[in-house]
mmCIF file of C-alpha atoms in Angstrom:
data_model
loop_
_atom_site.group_PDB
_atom_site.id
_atom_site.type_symbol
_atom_site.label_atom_id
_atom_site.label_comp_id
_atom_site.label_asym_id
_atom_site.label_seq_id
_atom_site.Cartn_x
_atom_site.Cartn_y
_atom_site.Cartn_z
ATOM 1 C CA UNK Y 1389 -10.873 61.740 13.991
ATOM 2 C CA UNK Y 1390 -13.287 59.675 12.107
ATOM 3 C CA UNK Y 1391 -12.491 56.645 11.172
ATOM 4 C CA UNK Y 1392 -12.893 55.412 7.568
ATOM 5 C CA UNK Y 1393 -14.952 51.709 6.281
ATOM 6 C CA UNK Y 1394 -12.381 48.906 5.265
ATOM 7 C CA UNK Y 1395 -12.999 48.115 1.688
ATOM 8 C CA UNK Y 1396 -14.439 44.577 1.478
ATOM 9 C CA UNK Y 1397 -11.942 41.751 1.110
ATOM 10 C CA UNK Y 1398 -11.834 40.741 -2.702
ATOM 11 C CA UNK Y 1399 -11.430 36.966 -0.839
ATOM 12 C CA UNK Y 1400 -14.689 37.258 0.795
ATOM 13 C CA UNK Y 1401 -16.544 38.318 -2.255
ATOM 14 C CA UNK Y 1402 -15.092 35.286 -4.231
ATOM 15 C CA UNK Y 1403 -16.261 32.653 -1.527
ATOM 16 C CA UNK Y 1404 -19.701 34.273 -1.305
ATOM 17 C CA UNK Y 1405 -19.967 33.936 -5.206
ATOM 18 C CA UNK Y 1406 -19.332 29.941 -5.224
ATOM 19 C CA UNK Y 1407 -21.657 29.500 -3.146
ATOM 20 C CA UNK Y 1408 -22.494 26.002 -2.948
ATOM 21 C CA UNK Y 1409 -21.255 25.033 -6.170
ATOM 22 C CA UNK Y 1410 -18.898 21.975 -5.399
ATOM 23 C CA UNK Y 1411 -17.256 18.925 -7.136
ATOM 24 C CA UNK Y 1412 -18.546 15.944 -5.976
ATOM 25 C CA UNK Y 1413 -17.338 11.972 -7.476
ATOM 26 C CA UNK Y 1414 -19.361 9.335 -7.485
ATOM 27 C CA UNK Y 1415 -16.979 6.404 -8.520
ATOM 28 C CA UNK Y 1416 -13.530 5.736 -9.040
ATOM 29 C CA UNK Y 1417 -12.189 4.079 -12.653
ATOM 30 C CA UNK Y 1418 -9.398 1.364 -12.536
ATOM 31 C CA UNK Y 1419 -7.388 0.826 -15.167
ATOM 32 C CA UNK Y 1420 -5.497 -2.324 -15.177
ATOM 33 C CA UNK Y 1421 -1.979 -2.824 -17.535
ATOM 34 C CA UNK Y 1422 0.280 -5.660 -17.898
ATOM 35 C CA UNK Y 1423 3.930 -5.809 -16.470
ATOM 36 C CA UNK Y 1424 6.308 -4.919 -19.129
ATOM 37 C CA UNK Y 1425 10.452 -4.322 -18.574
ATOM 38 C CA UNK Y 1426 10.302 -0.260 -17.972
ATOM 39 C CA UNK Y 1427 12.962 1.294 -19.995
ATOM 40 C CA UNK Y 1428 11.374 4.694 -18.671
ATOM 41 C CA UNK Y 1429 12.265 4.447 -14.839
ATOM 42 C CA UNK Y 1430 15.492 4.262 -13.367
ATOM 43 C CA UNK Y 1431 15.258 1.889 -9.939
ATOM 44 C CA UNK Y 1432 18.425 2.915 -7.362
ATOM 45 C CA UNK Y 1433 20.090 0.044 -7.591
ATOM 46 C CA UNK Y 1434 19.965 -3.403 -10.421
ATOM 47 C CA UNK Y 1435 18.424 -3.380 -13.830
ATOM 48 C CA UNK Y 1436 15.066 -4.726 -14.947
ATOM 49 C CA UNK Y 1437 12.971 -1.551 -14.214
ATOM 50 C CA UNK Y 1438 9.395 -2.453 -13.963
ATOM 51 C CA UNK Y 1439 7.053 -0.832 -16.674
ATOM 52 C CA UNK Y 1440 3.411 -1.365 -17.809
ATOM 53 C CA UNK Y 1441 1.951 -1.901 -21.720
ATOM 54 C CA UNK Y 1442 0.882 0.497 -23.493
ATOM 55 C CA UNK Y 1443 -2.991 0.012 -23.521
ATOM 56 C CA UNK Y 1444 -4.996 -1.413 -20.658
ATOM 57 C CA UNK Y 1445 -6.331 -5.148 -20.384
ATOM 58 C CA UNK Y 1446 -9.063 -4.298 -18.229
ATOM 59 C CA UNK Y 1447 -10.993 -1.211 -16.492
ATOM 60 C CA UNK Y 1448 -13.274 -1.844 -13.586
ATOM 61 C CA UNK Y 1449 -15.882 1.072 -11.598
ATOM 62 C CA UNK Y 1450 -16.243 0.758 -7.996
ATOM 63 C CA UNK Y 1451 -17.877 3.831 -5.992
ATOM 64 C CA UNK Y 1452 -16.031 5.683 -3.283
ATOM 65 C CA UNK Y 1453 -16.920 3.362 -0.966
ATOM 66 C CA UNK Y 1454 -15.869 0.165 -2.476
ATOM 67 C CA UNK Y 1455 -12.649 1.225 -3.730
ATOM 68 C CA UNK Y 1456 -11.861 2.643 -0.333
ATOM 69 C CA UNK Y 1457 -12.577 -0.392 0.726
ATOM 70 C CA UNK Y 1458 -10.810 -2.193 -1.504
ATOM 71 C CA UNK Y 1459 -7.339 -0.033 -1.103
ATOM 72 C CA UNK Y 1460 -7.952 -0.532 2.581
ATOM 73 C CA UNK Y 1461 -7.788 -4.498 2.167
ATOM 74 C CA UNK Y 1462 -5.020 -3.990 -0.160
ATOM 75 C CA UNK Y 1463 -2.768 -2.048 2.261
ATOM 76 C CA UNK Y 1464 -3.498 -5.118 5.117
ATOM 77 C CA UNK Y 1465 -2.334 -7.335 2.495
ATOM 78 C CA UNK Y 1466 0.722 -5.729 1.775
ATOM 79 C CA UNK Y 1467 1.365 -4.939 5.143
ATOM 80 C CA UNK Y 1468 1.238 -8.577 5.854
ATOM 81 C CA UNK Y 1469 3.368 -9.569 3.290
ATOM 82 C CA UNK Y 1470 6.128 -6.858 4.337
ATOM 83 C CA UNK Y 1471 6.268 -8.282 8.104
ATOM 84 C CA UNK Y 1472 6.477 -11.978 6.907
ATOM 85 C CA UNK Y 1473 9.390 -11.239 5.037
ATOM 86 C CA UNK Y 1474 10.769 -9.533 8.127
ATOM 87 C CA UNK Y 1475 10.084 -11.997 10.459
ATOM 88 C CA UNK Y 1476 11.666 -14.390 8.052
ATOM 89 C CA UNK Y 1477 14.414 -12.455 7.725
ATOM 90 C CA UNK Y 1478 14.712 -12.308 11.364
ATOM 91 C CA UNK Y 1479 14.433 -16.033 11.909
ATOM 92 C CA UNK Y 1480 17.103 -16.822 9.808
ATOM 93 C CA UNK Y 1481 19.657 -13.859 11.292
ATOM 94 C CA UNK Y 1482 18.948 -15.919 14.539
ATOM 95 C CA UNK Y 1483 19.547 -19.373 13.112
ATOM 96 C CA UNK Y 1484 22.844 -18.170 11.253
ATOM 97 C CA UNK Y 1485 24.111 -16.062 14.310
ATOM 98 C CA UNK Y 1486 23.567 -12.616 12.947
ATOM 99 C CA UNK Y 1487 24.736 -14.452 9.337
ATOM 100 C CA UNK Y 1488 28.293 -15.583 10.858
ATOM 101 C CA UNK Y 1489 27.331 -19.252 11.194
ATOM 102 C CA UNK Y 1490 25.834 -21.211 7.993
ATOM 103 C CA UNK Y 1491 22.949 -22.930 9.525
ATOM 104 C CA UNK Y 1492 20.907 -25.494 6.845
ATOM 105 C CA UNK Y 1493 17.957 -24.792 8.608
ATOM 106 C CA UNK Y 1494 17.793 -21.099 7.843
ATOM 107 C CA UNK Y 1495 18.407 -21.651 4.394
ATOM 108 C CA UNK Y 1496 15.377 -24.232 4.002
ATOM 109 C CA UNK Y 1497 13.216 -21.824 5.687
ATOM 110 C CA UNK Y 1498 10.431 -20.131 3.212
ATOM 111 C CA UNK Y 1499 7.376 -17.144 4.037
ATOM 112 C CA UNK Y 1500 5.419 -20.438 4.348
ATOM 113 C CA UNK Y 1501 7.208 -21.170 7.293
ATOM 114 C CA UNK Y 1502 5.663 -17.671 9.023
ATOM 115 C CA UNK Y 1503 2.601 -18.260 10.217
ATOM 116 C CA UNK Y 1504 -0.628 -14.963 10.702
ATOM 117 C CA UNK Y 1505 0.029 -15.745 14.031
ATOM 118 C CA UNK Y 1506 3.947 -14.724 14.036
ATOM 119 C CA UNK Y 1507 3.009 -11.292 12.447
ATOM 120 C CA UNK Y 1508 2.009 -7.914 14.530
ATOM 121 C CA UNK Y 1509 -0.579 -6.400 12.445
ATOM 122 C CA UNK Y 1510 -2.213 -5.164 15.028
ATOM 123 C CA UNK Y 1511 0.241 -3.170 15.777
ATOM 124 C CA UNK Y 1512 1.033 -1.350 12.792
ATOM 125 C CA UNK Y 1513 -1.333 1.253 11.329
ATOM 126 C CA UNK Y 1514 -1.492 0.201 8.255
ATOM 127 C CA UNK Y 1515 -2.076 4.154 7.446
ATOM 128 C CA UNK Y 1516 1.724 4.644 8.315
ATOM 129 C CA UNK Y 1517 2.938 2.235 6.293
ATOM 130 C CA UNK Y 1518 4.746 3.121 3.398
ATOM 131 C CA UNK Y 1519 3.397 1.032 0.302
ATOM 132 C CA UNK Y 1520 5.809 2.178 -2.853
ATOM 133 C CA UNK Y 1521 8.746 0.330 -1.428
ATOM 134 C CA UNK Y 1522 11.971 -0.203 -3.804
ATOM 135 C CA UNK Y 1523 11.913 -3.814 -5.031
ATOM 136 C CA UNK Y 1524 14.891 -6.007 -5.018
ATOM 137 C CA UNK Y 1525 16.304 -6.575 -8.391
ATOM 138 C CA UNK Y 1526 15.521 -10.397 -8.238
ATOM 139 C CA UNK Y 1527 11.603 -9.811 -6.807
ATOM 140 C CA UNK Y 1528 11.346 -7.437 -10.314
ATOM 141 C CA UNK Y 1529 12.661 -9.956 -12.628
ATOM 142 C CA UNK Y 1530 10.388 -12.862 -10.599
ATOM 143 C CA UNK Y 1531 7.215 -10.347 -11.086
ATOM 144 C CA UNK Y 1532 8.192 -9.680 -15.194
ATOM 145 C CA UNK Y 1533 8.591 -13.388 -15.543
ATOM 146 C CA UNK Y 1534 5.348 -13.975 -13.379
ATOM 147 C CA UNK Y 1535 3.775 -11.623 -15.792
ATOM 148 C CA UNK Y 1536 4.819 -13.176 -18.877
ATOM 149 C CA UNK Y 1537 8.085 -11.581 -19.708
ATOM 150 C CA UNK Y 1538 9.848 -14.149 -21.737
ATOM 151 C CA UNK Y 1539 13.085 -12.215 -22.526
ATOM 152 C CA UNK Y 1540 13.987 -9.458 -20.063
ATOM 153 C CA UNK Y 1541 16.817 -7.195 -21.781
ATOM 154 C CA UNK Y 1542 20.714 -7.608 -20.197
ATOM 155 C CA UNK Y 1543 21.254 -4.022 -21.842
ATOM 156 C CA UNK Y 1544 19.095 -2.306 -19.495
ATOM 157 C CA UNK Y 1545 21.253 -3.188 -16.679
ATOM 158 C CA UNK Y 1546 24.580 -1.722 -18.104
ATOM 159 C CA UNK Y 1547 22.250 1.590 -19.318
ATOM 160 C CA UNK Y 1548 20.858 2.561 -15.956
ATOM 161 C CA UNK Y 1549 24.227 1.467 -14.107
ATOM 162 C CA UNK Y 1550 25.586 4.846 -16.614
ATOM 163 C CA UNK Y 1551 22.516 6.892 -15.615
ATOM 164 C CA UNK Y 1552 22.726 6.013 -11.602
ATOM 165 C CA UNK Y 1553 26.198 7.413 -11.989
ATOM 166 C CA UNK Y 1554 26.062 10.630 -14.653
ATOM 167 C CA UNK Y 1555 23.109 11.705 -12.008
ATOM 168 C CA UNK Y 1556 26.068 11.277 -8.939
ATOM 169 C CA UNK Y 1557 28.238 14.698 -10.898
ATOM 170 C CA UNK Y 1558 25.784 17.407 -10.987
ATOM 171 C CA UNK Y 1559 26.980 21.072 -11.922
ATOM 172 C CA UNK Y 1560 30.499 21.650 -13.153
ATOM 173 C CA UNK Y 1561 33.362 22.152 -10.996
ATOM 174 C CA UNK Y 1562 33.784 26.346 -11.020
ATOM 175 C CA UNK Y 1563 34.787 28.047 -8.084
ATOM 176 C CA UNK Y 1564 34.157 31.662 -7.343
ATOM 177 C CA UNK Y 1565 34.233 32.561 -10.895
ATOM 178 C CA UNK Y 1566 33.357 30.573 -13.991
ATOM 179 C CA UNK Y 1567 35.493 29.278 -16.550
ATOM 180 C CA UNK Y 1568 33.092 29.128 -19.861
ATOM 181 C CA UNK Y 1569 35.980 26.961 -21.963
ATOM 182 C CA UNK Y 1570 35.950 24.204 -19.147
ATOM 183 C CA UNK Y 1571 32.782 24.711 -17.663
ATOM 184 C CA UNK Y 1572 30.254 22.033 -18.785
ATOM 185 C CA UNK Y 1573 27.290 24.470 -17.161
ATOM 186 C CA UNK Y 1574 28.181 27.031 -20.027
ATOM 187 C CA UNK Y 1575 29.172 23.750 -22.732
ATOM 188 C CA UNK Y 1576 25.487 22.321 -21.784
ATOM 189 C CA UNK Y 1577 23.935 26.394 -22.705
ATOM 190 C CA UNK Y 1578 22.825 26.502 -18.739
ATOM 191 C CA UNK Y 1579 23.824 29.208 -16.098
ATOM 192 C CA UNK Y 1580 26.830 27.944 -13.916
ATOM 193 C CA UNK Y 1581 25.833 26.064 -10.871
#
């Protein structure tokens, strides 16, 4: 028997046609926005969901290099800031007893209090660390007011407290067969879940 030629891959007659044609940047744009109150995010837990204005304040180029360098120092800084807070928090489980025993001396204790000296940085890569961490309602409200946020909205609050929970029921309740009179699937004009 004879055998017969494979007919060339369409894949490799696609690469071979690019041939060195590639995208290539040369410098990174910035955009910079105020802090506004969200109204377009919904955070897990508190109100005051953080937002940005509509038009930018400020746009700065850096090349690859610089911004990478820039993010890098960034992420360290970050870092830093998330073990101070941690070793704070630590300090003052240990002065309260694990929080059964009021102790003045924890509550007087600020991040000032943790020295660069306290903190492992070393020992984190800062690669692993996660940097789009959920904020604490009252660390949102300080950075709106630190932004110049005069009057944050109280209605917000009550609003995504009624989203957090109409996003706990999902689907209708059917079983086996569905109901179309009492099935809010078929009420909404969507396929039973």
């Amino acid at each position: 028997t004879r055998s017969v030629p494979a007919a060339p891959s369409i894949l490799r007659r696609s690469r071979a046609r690019r041939g060195g044609k590639r995208v290539r940047f040369a410098q990174v744009t910035v955009y910079y926005f105020a802090r506004r109150q969200g109204f377009t995010c919904v955070p897990s837990a508190g109100g005051s969901s953080l937002g940005m204005a509509p038009r930018h304040h400020r746009a700065r180029r850096y090349s690859l290099s610089q911004f990478a360098h820039l993010r890098q120092v960034s992420h360290r800084q970050h870092l830093r800031q998330h073990l101070r807070r941690e070793k704070l928090r630590a300090r003052r489980r240990e002065l309260t007893q694990n929080g059964t025993v009021p102790s003045a001396e924890a509550a007087g204790l600020t991040l000032a209090d943790v020295s660069d000296d306290d903190l492992d940085v070393g020992q984190v890569e800062v690669g692993d660390y996660f940097y789009l961490q959920p904020l604490p309602t009252k660390r949102r409200r300080a950075l709106l007011r630190a932004s110049g946020v005069r009057r944050i909205d109280a209605e917000e609050r009550q609003e995504l407290r009624a989203l957090r929970l109409s996003r706990e029921q999902c689907g209708c309740h059917c079983r086996l067969t569905c109901e179309p009179r009492t099935c809010a699937c078929s009420q909404a004009g969507i396929q039973c879940q």
